[in-house]
Coordinates of C-alpha atoms in Angstrom, one line a residue:
Chain L
X1 CA -20.6 -8.3 22.8
X2 CA -18.5 -11.6 22.1
X3 CA -16.0 -13.4 24.0
X4 CA -13.0 -11.4 21.9
X5 CA -14.5 -7.9 23.3
X6 CA -14.7 -9.2 26.3
X7 CA -11.8 -10.8 27.1
X8 CA -10.1 -7.8 26.4
X9 CA -12.1 -5.8 28.5
X10 CA -12.0 -8.0 31.5
X11 CA -8.6 -6.2 33.2
X12 CA -10.7 -3.2 33.0
X13 CA -13.8 -4.4 34.1
X14 CA -12.0 -6.3 37.1
X15 CA -10.0 -2.8 38.1
X16 CA -13.5 -1.6 38.2
X17 CA -14.5 -3.9 40.2
X18 CA -12.4 -4.3 42.6
X19 CA -11.9 0.0 43.1
X20 CA -15.7 -0.5 43.7
X21 CA -15.1 -2.7 46.3
X22 CA -11.9 -1.5 48.7
X23 CA -14.2 1.4 49.0
X24 CA -16.8 -0.7 50.2
X25 CA -13.8 -2.7 52.9
X26 CA -14.0 0.2 54.5
X27 CA -16.8 0.2 56.3
X28 CA -16.9 -3.6 56.9
X29 CA -14.3 -5.4 59.1
X30 CA -14.0 -6.0 62.9
X31 CA -11.6 -4.3 65.8
X32 CA -8.3 -5.7 66.5
X33 CA -9.7 -7.3 69.9
X34 CA -12.6 -9.3 67.7
X35 CA -9.9 -11.4 65.7
X36 CA -10.1 -14.6 67.7
X37 CA -12.5 -16.5 65.8
X38 CA -10.6 -15.8 62.7
X39 CA -7.2 -16.7 63.8
X40 CA -8.8 -20.4 64.8
X41 CA -7.4 -23.0 62.0
X42 CA -9.5 -23.7 59.1
X43 CA -10.3 -19.9 58.9
X44 CA -7.3 -19.0 56.2
X45 CA -7.3 -19.2 52.7
X46 CA -4.7 -22.0 51.4
X47 CA -4.3 -23.7 54.9
X48 CA -3.9 -26.7 54.2
X49 CA -0.7 -25.7 52.4
X50 CA 0.1 -29.4 51.0
X51 CA -2.9 -30.5 50.5
X52 CA -3.8 -27.3 48.5
X53 CA -0.7 -28.2 46.7
X54 CA -0.9 -31.5 45.6
X55 CA -4.8 -31.1 44.9
X56 CA -3.4 -28.2 42.2
X57 CA -1.4 -30.7 40.7
X58 CA -3.9 -33.6 40.5
X59 CA -6.0 -30.8 38.3
X60 CA -3.2 -29.3 36.5
X61 CA -1.8 -32.2 34.8
X62 CA -5.7 -33.8 34.5
X63 CA -7.5 -30.0 33.1
X64 CA -7.1 -27.9 31.0
X65 CA -7.2 -25.0 33.2
X66 CA -5.3 -24.2 35.9
X67 CA -4.9 -21.0 38.7
X68 CA -7.3 -18.9 40.6
X69 CA -6.3 -19.1 44.2
X70 CA -3.0 -19.2 44.1
X71 CA 0.1 -19.0 40.7
X72 CA -1.5 -19.5 37.9
X73 CA 0.4 -22.5 36.8
X74 CA 3.4 -23.6 35.4
X75 CA 7.0 -25.8 36.4
X76 CA 5.9 -28.9 35.3
X77 CA 5.5 -31.3 31.8
X78 CA 2.5 -32.7 32.8
X79 CA 0.3 -30.6 30.9
Chain S
X1 CA -0.1 -10.0 60.5
X2 CA -2.4 -9.5 58.2
X3 CA -5.9 -10.4 57.2
X4 CA -4.4 -14.3 56.1
X5 CA -1.8 -14.9 58.9
X6 CA -2.1 -17.5 60.3
X7 CA -2.7 -17.9 64.1
X8 CA -2.2 -20.6 67.1
X9 CA -4.9 -22.5 69.2
X10 CA -8.0 -24.4 69.0
X11 CA -9.7 -24.7 72.6
X12 CA -11.2 -22.1 74.5
X13 CA -8.9 -21.4 77.0
X14 CA -6.0 -19.7 74.3
X15 CA -9.7 -17.4 72.8
X16 CA -8.1 -15.0 74.6
X17 CA -4.7 -15.4 74.3
X18 CA -5.3 -15.3 70.4
X19 CA -7.1 -12.6 70.5
X20 CA -4.2 -10.6 72.2
X21 CA -2.0 -11.7 70.8
X22 CA -3.8 -10.1 67.6
X23 CA -4.7 -7.6 69.1
X24 CA -0.8 -7.0 69.7
X25 CA 0.2 -7.2 66.3
X26 CA -1.6 -4.7 65.2
X27 CA -0.3 -2.5 67.4
X28 CA 2.6 -3.3 66.7
X29 CA 3.9 -4.6 70.1
X30 CA 6.2 -7.8 69.5
X31 CA 4.6 -10.9 70.2
X32 CA 7.0 -13.6 70.1
X33 CA 6.1 -16.9 68.2
X34 CA 6.1 -20.3 69.8
X35 CA 7.6 -21.9 66.8
X36 CA 10.2 -20.4 64.7
X37 CA 10.1 -23.1 62.6
X38 CA 7.1 -24.8 60.8
X39 CA 7.5 -27.8 58.4
X40 CA 4.8 -29.9 56.8
X41 CA 4.9 -32.5 55.4
X42 CA 2.8 -34.8 52.7
X43 CA 2.5 -38.1 50.3
X44 CA 0.1 -38.8 47.5
X45 CA -0.7 -41.2 46.3
X46 CA -3.0 -41.4 42.8
X47 CA -4.1 -43.9 41.0
X48 CA -6.9 -44.3 38.1
X49 CA -7.4 -48.3 37.5
X50 CA -6.1 -49.6 34.9
X51 CA -4.0 -46.1 33.7
X52 CA -2.0 -43.9 36.2
X53 CA -0.4 -44.6 38.6
X54 CA 1.1 -41.3 41.3
X55 CA 3.6 -41.3 44.3
X56 CA 4.5 -37.2 45.8
X57 CA 6.7 -36.4 48.4
X58 CA 6.5 -32.9 49.7
X59 CA 8.0 -30.9 52.7
X60 CA 7.3 -27.4 52.9
X61 CA 8.7 -25.2 55.9
X62 CA 9.1 -21.3 57.1
X63 CA 11.3 -20.4 59.3
X64 CA 10.8 -17.3 60.9
X65 CA 13.5 -15.2 61.8
X66 CA 14.2 -12.7 65.0
X67 CA 14.8 -9.8 62.6
X68 CA 10.6 -10.9 61.0
X69 CA 11.4 -11.9 58.7
X70 CA 10.3 -14.8 57.2
X71 CA 12.2 -17.5 54.9
X72 CA 10.2 -20.7 53.2
X73 CA 11.2 -23.7 51.3
X74 CA 9.9 -27.0 49.3
X75 CA 10.5 -30.1 47.9
X76 CA 8.9 -32.7 46.0
X77 CA 9.5 -35.6 44.5
X78 CA 7.0 -37.5 42.6
X79 CA 7.0 -41.1 40.7
X80 CA 4.7 -41.2 37.9
X81 CA 4.0 -44.5 36.0
X82 CA 1.4 -47.0 34.0
X83 CA -1.1 -46.0 30.9
X84 CA -1.8 -42.5 29.1
X85 CA -4.4 -42.0 25.9
X86 CA -2.2 -41.5 23.1
X87 CA -4.9 -39.2 21.4
X88 CA -5.9 -42.0 18.4
X89 CA -9.4 -43.0 17.7
X90 CA -10.6 -47.3 19.3
X91 CA -10.7 -49.1 15.6
X92 CA -12.6 -52.2 15.0
X93 CA -9.2 -54.0 14.5
X94 CA -5.1 -53.9 16.3
X95 CA -4.0 -51.2 15.5
X96 CA 0.5 -50.7 16.4
X97 CA 1.7 -47.7 17.4
X98 CA 5.4 -46.1 18.1
X99 CA 6.4 -46.1 21.7
X100 CA 7.7 -42.7 22.5
X101 CA 10.4 -43.2 25.4
X102 CA 12.1 -46.4 24.3
X103 CA 10.2 -49.8 23.4
X104 CA 9.6 -50.6 20.1
X105 CA 5.6 -50.0 20.0
X106 CA 3.2 -52.0 21.0
X107 CA 0.2 -53.1 20.1
X108 CA -3.8 -52.2 20.9
X109 CA -6.2 -54.4 20.7
X110 CA -9.5 -53.9 18.8
X111 CA -11.7 -52.1 20.2
X112 CA -10.1 -50.7 23.2
X113 CA -9.0 -47.2 23.9
X114 CA -4.8 -46.3 22.3
X115 CA -3.3 -45.6 25.5
X116 CA 0.3 -45.0 25.6
X117 CA 1.3 -47.7 28.3
X118 CA 5.0 -47.0 28.7
X119 CA 4.0 -43.7 30.4
X120 CA 6.8 -43.5 33.1
X121 CA 8.9 -39.7 34.6
X122 CA 10.2 -38.9 38.3
X123 CA 10.5 -34.8 39.3
X124 CA 12.1 -33.1 41.5
X125 CA 11.8 -30.0 42.3
X126 CA 12.5 -26.6 45.1
X127 CA 12.0 -23.8 46.1
X128 CA 12.6 -21.2 48.3
X129 CA 11.4 -17.9 49.3
X130 CA 12.2 -14.8 51.7
X131 CA 9.8 -12.8 53.0
X132 CA 10.8 -9.0 53.9
X133 CA 8.3 -6.9 56.0
X134 CA 8.5 -3.3 54.8
X135 CA 7.1 -0.7 57.0
X136 CA 4.6 -2.0 59.7
X137 CA 1.7 -2.8 57.0
X138 CA 3.6 -4.0 54.2
X139 CA 5.4 -7.4 53.1
X140 CA 7.8 -8.7 50.0
X141 CA 8.3 -12.1 48.9
X142 CA 11.1 -12.7 46.8
X143 CA 11.1 -16.7 45.7
X144 CA 12.6 -18.8 42.9
X145 CA 11.6 -22.3 41.9
X146 CA 12.9 -25.2 39.8
X147 CA 12.0 -28.9 38.6
X148 CA 13.8 -31.7 36.8
X149 CA 12.2 -34.4 34.4
X150 CA 13.6 -37.0 32.7
X151 CA 12.8 -35.0 29.7
X152 CA 11.1 -31.9 31.2
X153 CA 12.7 -29.0 32.7
X154 CA 11.9 -25.6 34.5
X155 CA 12.9 -22.6 36.8
X156 CA 11.1 -20.1 37.8
X157 CA 11.1 -16.9 39.8
X158 CA 8.4 -14.9 41.6
X159 CA 7.4 -12.1 43.9
X160 CA 4.5 -10.3 45.4
X161 CA 3.6 -6.9 47.7
X162 CA 1.4 -6.8 50.4
X163 CA -0.3 -4.5 51.6
X164 CA -2.3 -4.3 54.3
X165 CA -5.5 -1.2 55.1
X166 CA -8.3 -0.1 57.0
X167 CA -7.2 -1.4 60.7
X168 CA -5.6 -4.9 58.7
X169 CA -9.5 -5.8 57.7
X170 CA -8.3 -5.7 54.4
X171 CA -5.4 -7.1 52.7
X172 CA -4.1 -5.9 48.9
X173 CA -1.5 -7.9 47.4
X174 CA -0.2 -7.8 43.6
X175 CA 2.2 -10.6 42.6
X176 CA 3.7 -12.0 39.7
X177 CA 5.7 -14.8 38.4
X178 CA 7.7 -15.8 35.3
X179 CA 8.6 -19.5 34.5
X180 CA 11.3 -20.7 32.1
X181 CA 10.5 -24.2 30.5
X182 CA 12.3 -26.5 28.3
X183 CA 10.8 -30.1 26.6
X184 CA 13.0 -32.5 25.9
X185 CA 11.0 -35.4 24.3
X186 CA 13.0 -38.7 24.5
X187 CA 13.1 -39.5 20.3
X188 CA 13.5 -35.1 19.4
X189 CA 10.9 -32.7 19.0
X190 CA 8.5 -34.5 16.4
X191 CA 7.2 -32.1 13.3
X192 CA 3.6 -31.3 13.8
X193 CA 0.7 -32.8 11.8
X194 CA 2.9 -35.4 9.8
X195 CA 3.0 -39.0 10.5
X196 CA 3.8 -40.6 13.3
X197 CA 7.5 -42.1 12.8
X198 CA 8.0 -46.3 12.4
X199 CA 9.7 -48.0 15.3
X200 CA 12.4 -49.4 14.6
X201 CA 14.5 -52.7 17.2
X202 CA 16.3 -50.8 19.1
X203 CA 13.9 -49.0 20.3
X204 CA 11.8 -45.2 19.9
X205 CA 11.7 -43.8 16.3
X206 CA 14.4 -43.7 13.9
X207 CA 15.1 -40.1 14.7
X208 CA 16.6 -39.1 11.8
X209 CA 11.9 -38.2 10.9
X210 CA 12.9 -35.7 14.1
X211 CA 13.6 -32.8 12.0
X212 CA 12.7 -29.9 14.8
X213 CA 15.9 -31.1 16.6
X214 CA 15.9 -32.2 20.4
X215 CA 14.4 -29.6 22.5
X216 CA 12.1 -26.5 22.6
X217 CA 11.4 -24.3 25.3
X218 CA 8.2 -22.2 26.5
X219 CA 7.7 -18.9 29.4
X220 CA 4.9 -18.8 31.2
X221 CA 4.4 -14.8 32.8
X222 CA 1.6 -14.7 35.4
X223 CA 0.1 -11.3 36.9
X224 CA -2.4 -11.6 39.8
X225 CA -4.3 -9.2 41.9
X226 CA -6.0 -10.1 45.9
X227 CA -7.8 -8.9 47.9
X228 CA -8.3 -10.8 51.1
X229 CA -11.7 -9.1 53.0
X230 CA -12.7 -9.7 57.0
X231 CA -16.2 -9.7 56.3
X232 CA -17.5 -9.6 60.0
X233 CA -16.1 -11.5 63.2
X234 CA -16.8 -14.7 61.8
X235 CA -16.5 -13.6 57.6
X236 CA -13.1 -13.7 55.6
X237 CA -13.8 -13.2 51.8
X238 CA -11.1 -13.9 49.1
X239 CA -10.9 -12.8 46.0
X240 CA -8.4 -13.2 43.3
X241 CA -7.2 -12.1 39.6
X242 CA -4.4 -13.4 37.5
X243 CA -3.9 -13.0 34.0
X244 CA -1.1 -15.7 32.4
X245 CA 0.6 -15.2 29.2
X246 CA 2.5 -18.4 27.7
X247 CA 4.2 -17.8 24.9
X248 CA 6.2 -20.9 22.6
X249 CA 6.2 -24.5 22.6
X250 CA 3.1 -25.8 23.7
X251 CA 2.5 -29.0 21.9
X252 CA 2.4 -32.1 24.0
X253 CA 5.2 -33.9 21.5
X254 CA 3.5 -37.7 22.7
X255 CA 0.3 -37.0 21.3
X256 CA -1.7 -38.3 17.9
X257 CA -4.3 -37.7 16.2
X258 CA -5.8 -40.5 14.0
X259 CA -6.7 -39.8 10.0
X260 CA -10.4 -42.0 9.4
X261 CA -11.7 -42.9 6.0
X262 CA -14.4 -40.4 5.3
X263 CA -17.6 -43.1 4.9
X264 CA -16.4 -46.6 7.6
X265 CA -14.3 -44.1 9.8
X266 CA -11.4 -46.8 9.8
X267 CA -7.8 -45.8 10.4
X268 CA -6.2 -45.3 7.1
X269 CA -3.0 -47.4 6.3
X270 CA -0.2 -45.8 6.7
X271 CA 3.0 -45.3 4.6
X272 CA 5.4 -46.1 7.4
X273 CA 2.7 -47.2 10.2
X274 CA 0.5 -49.7 9.8
X275 CA -2.2 -46.7 10.5
X276 CA -1.7 -43.1 10.0
X277 CA -1.6 -40.8 12.7
X278 CA -0.3 -37.2 13.2
X279 CA 1.6 -35.8 15.8
X280 CA -0.5 -33.1 17.1
X281 CA 0.0 -29.0 16.9
X282 CA -0.8 -26.4 19.0
X283 CA -0.8 -22.4 18.7
X284 CA 2.8 -21.0 20.2
X285 CA 0.5 -18.5 22.4
X286 CA -2.1 -18.9 24.9
X287 CA -3.2 -15.9 27.3
X288 CA -5.1 -17.4 30.7
X289 CA -7.3 -15.0 32.8
X290 CA -8.9 -16.4 35.7
X291 CA -11.1 -15.0 39.0
X292 CA -11.4 -16.9 41.2
X293 CA -13.3 -16.4 45.1
X294 CA -13.8 -17.6 48.6
X295 CA -16.1 -17.5 51.1
X296 CA -14.8 -19.0 54.6
X297 CA -17.9 -18.7 57.2
X298 CA -17.8 -19.8 61.2
X299 CA -20.6 -21.3 61.7
X300 CA -19.3 -21.5 65.3
X301 CA -17.9 -24.9 66.3
X302 CA -17.8 -26.0 62.3
X303 CA -16.4 -24.0 59.4
X304 CA -18.1 -24.3 55.6
X305 CA -16.1 -22.9 52.5
X306 CA -17.0 -22.3 49.6
X307 CA -15.3 -21.2 46.4
X308 CA -15.4 -21.0 42.8
X309 CA -13.5 -19.6 39.6
X310 CA -14.0 -18.6 36.3
X311 CA -11.3 -19.3 33.5
X312 CA -10.9 -18.1 30.0
X313 CA -8.1 -18.8 27.4
X314 CA -7.9 -17.7 23.7
X315 CA -7.0 -21.3 23.0
X316 CA -11.3 -21.4 23.7
X317 CA -11.3 -23.3 26.9
X318 CA -14.0 -21.6 29.6
X319 CA -14.3 -23.7 32.8
X320 CA -15.8 -23.1 36.1
X321 CA -14.5 -25.3 38.8
X322 CA -17.3 -25.1 42.4
X323 CA -15.7 -26.3 45.5
X324 CA -17.5 -26.5 48.9
X325 CA -16.3 -28.3 52.0
X326 CA -17.6 -28.3 55.4
X327 CA -14.9 -28.7 58.4
X328 CA -16.7 -30.9 61.5
X329 CA -14.9 -30.3 64.9
X330 CA -16.2 -32.8 66.8
X331 CA -14.0 -32.2 69.0
X332 CA -11.8 -29.4 70.4
X333 CA -8.5 -31.1 67.9
X334 CA -10.2 -33.2 66.1
X335 CA -11.9 -32.6 62.7
X336 CA -13.5 -34.1 59.8
X337 CA -13.8 -32.4 56.8
X338 CA -15.9 -33.2 53.8
X339 CA -15.3 -31.5 50.4
X340 CA -17.6 -31.6 47.0
X341 CA -15.6 -29.9 43.7
X342 CA -17.6 -29.2 40.3
X343 CA -15.6 -28.8 37.5
X344 CA -16.9 -27.8 33.9
X345 CA -14.7 -26.8 30.5
X346 CA -15.8 -26.2 27.2
X347 CA -13.1 -27.4 24.1
X348 CA -10.8 -26.2 23.1
X349 CA -11.1 -24.5 19.4
X350 CA -8.2 -26.5 17.7
X351 CA -9.3 -30.0 19.4
X352 CA -10.6 -32.8 17.7
X353 CA -10.9 -36.5 18.4
X354 CA -9.6 -37.1 14.3
X355 CA -9.2 -35.8 11.6
X356 CA -10.9 -36.7 8.1
X357 CA -8.9 -38.9 5.5
X358 CA -9.1 -36.5 2.5
X359 CA -10.5 -33.0 4.6
X360 CA -7.5 -30.3 4.3
X361 CA -5.3 -30.2 7.4
X362 CA -6.5 -27.6 10.4
X363 CA -3.5 -24.9 11.5
X364 CA -3.4 -26.8 14.7
X365 CA -5.0 -29.8 15.9
X366 CA -5.1 -31.7 19.0
X367 CA -7.1 -35.0 20.4
X368 CA -6.0 -34.5 24.0
X369 CA -8.9 -35.5 25.6
X370 CA -7.5 -32.6 28.8
X371 CA -8.6 -30.2 26.2
X372 CA -11.9 -32.0 24.7
X373 CA -15.2 -30.3 26.8
X374 CA -15.4 -32.5 30.3
X375 CA -16.9 -32.4 33.5
X376 CA -15.1 -33.3 36.6
X377 CA -16.4 -34.7 39.9
X378 CA -14.6 -34.6 43.4
X379 CA -15.2 -36.1 46.2
X380 CA -13.1 -36.2 49.2
X381 CA -13.7 -36.7 53.2
X382 CA -10.2 -35.5 55.1
X383 CA -9.7 -35.8 59.3
X384 CA -7.1 -34.3 61.1
X385 CA -5.9 -34.3 64.7
X386 CA -3.5 -32.6 67.2
X387 CA -0.7 -36.0 68.1
X388 CA 0.3 -36.5 72.1
X389 CA 3.4 -34.7 70.5
X390 CA 1.6 -31.4 69.5
X391 CA 1.8 -31.9 65.7
X392 CA -0.9 -32.4 63.3
X393 CA -1.5 -35.2 61.6
X394 CA -4.2 -35.5 58.2
X395 CA -5.9 -37.7 56.5
X396 CA -7.5 -37.5 53.4
X397 CA -9.3 -40.2 51.2
X398 CA -11.2 -38.1 47.3
X399 CA -12.5 -40.4 44.2
X400 CA -12.3 -38.3 41.2
X401 CA -13.1 -38.9 37.2
X402 CA -14.1 -37.3 33.9
X403 CA -16.8 -37.5 32.0
X404 CA -17.2 -35.8 28.0
X405 CA -19.1 -36.9 25.1
X406 CA -18.5 -40.7 24.4
X407 CA -20.2 -40.8 21.0
X408 CA -20.4 -37.9 19.8
X409 CA -23.8 -36.7 16.9
X410 CA -21.4 -36.3 14.0
X411 CA -19.2 -39.7 15.1
X412 CA -18.4 -41.2 11.4
X413 CA -18.9 -45.5 10.2
X414 CA -17.2 -47.4 13.3
X415 CA -17.0 -44.8 15.5
X416 CA -20.5 -44.0 16.3
X417 CA -19.9 -47.4 18.1
X418 CA -16.6 -46.7 20.0
X419 CA -16.0 -45.0 22.9
X420 CA -14.9 -41.7 21.9
X421 CA -14.3 -40.7 25.7
X422 CA -13.9 -42.6 28.5
X423 CA -14.4 -42.2 31.7
X424 CA -11.8 -42.1 33.8
X425 CA -12.6 -42.8 37.5
X426 CA -8.7 -41.7 40.2
X427 CA -8.7 -42.5 44.2
X428 CA -6.4 -39.7 45.8
X429 CA -5.1 -40.6 49.4
X430 CA -3.5 -38.0 51.3
X431 CA -0.8 -38.4 54.1
X432 CA -0.2 -34.8 56.0
X433 CA 2.1 -34.1 59.1
X434 CA 2.5 -30.7 60.1
X435 CA 5.6 -30.0 62.9
X436 CA 6.3 -27.1 64.8
X437 CA 2.4 -26.1 64.6
X438 CA 0.8 -24.6 68.0

């Protein structure tokens, strides 16, 4: 399969995988009273918004890839 | 409060309170937040020895209104100065280039990588947003962004919709944004793949040679979907996909390519300048796909974080990023967090280290090393502590290194003895202070 075909099919594949995962999500997790550990500092993605943002700016400026767990980029003339 | 919301607490005494607060929020019982406003501030110093220096200040604040709405604002200021590779190859002879920023030109010594020493800019950016509960399980967020540089302006809007499922163990987020960017190069927009203009005594290039006018624009549209899943009492998983469409002017108006002799590899002489250098040209459309996963695992006292990002675009660039960090909670309110990041990217289809005299010009060409094949590694250490005032202080030092192919096998003549992809080293220091967090 060529790279171009892969790119075209990627959104559909991701949707399919996401749907299958969502079905699986219903069977995992915790009860509301079991969230104490999850509530601790450091247990949240992007917990340190300042450091994450400063990092993103550096990598956006120095590399060709952007985005990921946050915005896909834009808003800066540094790249 | 969804799976990704921040919660307070750190010590054993707070554990029960945290669990109760979490349970109350799930049941829809009003839990009073201890602080209505939280502000995080940070400063960054970025230094590439012999090249770029950046100083950045950032403030990010969130305010919770009594009706449950959340307001967010962010201000950023950064100042950049130093030298940046202009794209030309090194030569056995001294080379002269036209400065894009008002100088009368600069000379690069034999064997040295051509760096534009007049790289200088400041940026001010601001953004604001509002998050509104929509029922008990859904939140909508709207925001706007703007930034200004001497030669670049950006305006953006964004929105997101998140919904909690399965006793709030799963959060699905749909988000989108659009940026309208405008670039106004200091000497106008150069005609791509035409010779660099000669420097003039009053500074900069000859404006008459820039036929395309004074500014150019592009639009950046992101659409993304995210899933955050509580896997176990100690494990959280986040998955994201973002598709980005960029349309408009994406060429770097300050980057050039050397035209070299097909046998010796020496830069060809120009008509208006000592050497023949052409302005680069990039496609006006770019479509990007990014998929990322992050796993956060509590190990009892400490926390392990793993993330992986896959990136692909229709410029031919594919990259893979792996990151691991370990939060060592050596005291209840103090931690050390080492961090390691690996990055690899392939080159853009139109990336060329130089152009060869006598060969047909390609449709697109850029020698910007950031579009070349490269590896990057960063290694950092963060220290965090809670001050007596209750505010959180973080300090971080990081080393970043980029490397590529120094000596391509197909290099011509003299270029075989030159470093065609110098390693870039950078040191990064951060300090962060958060007020109002509990």
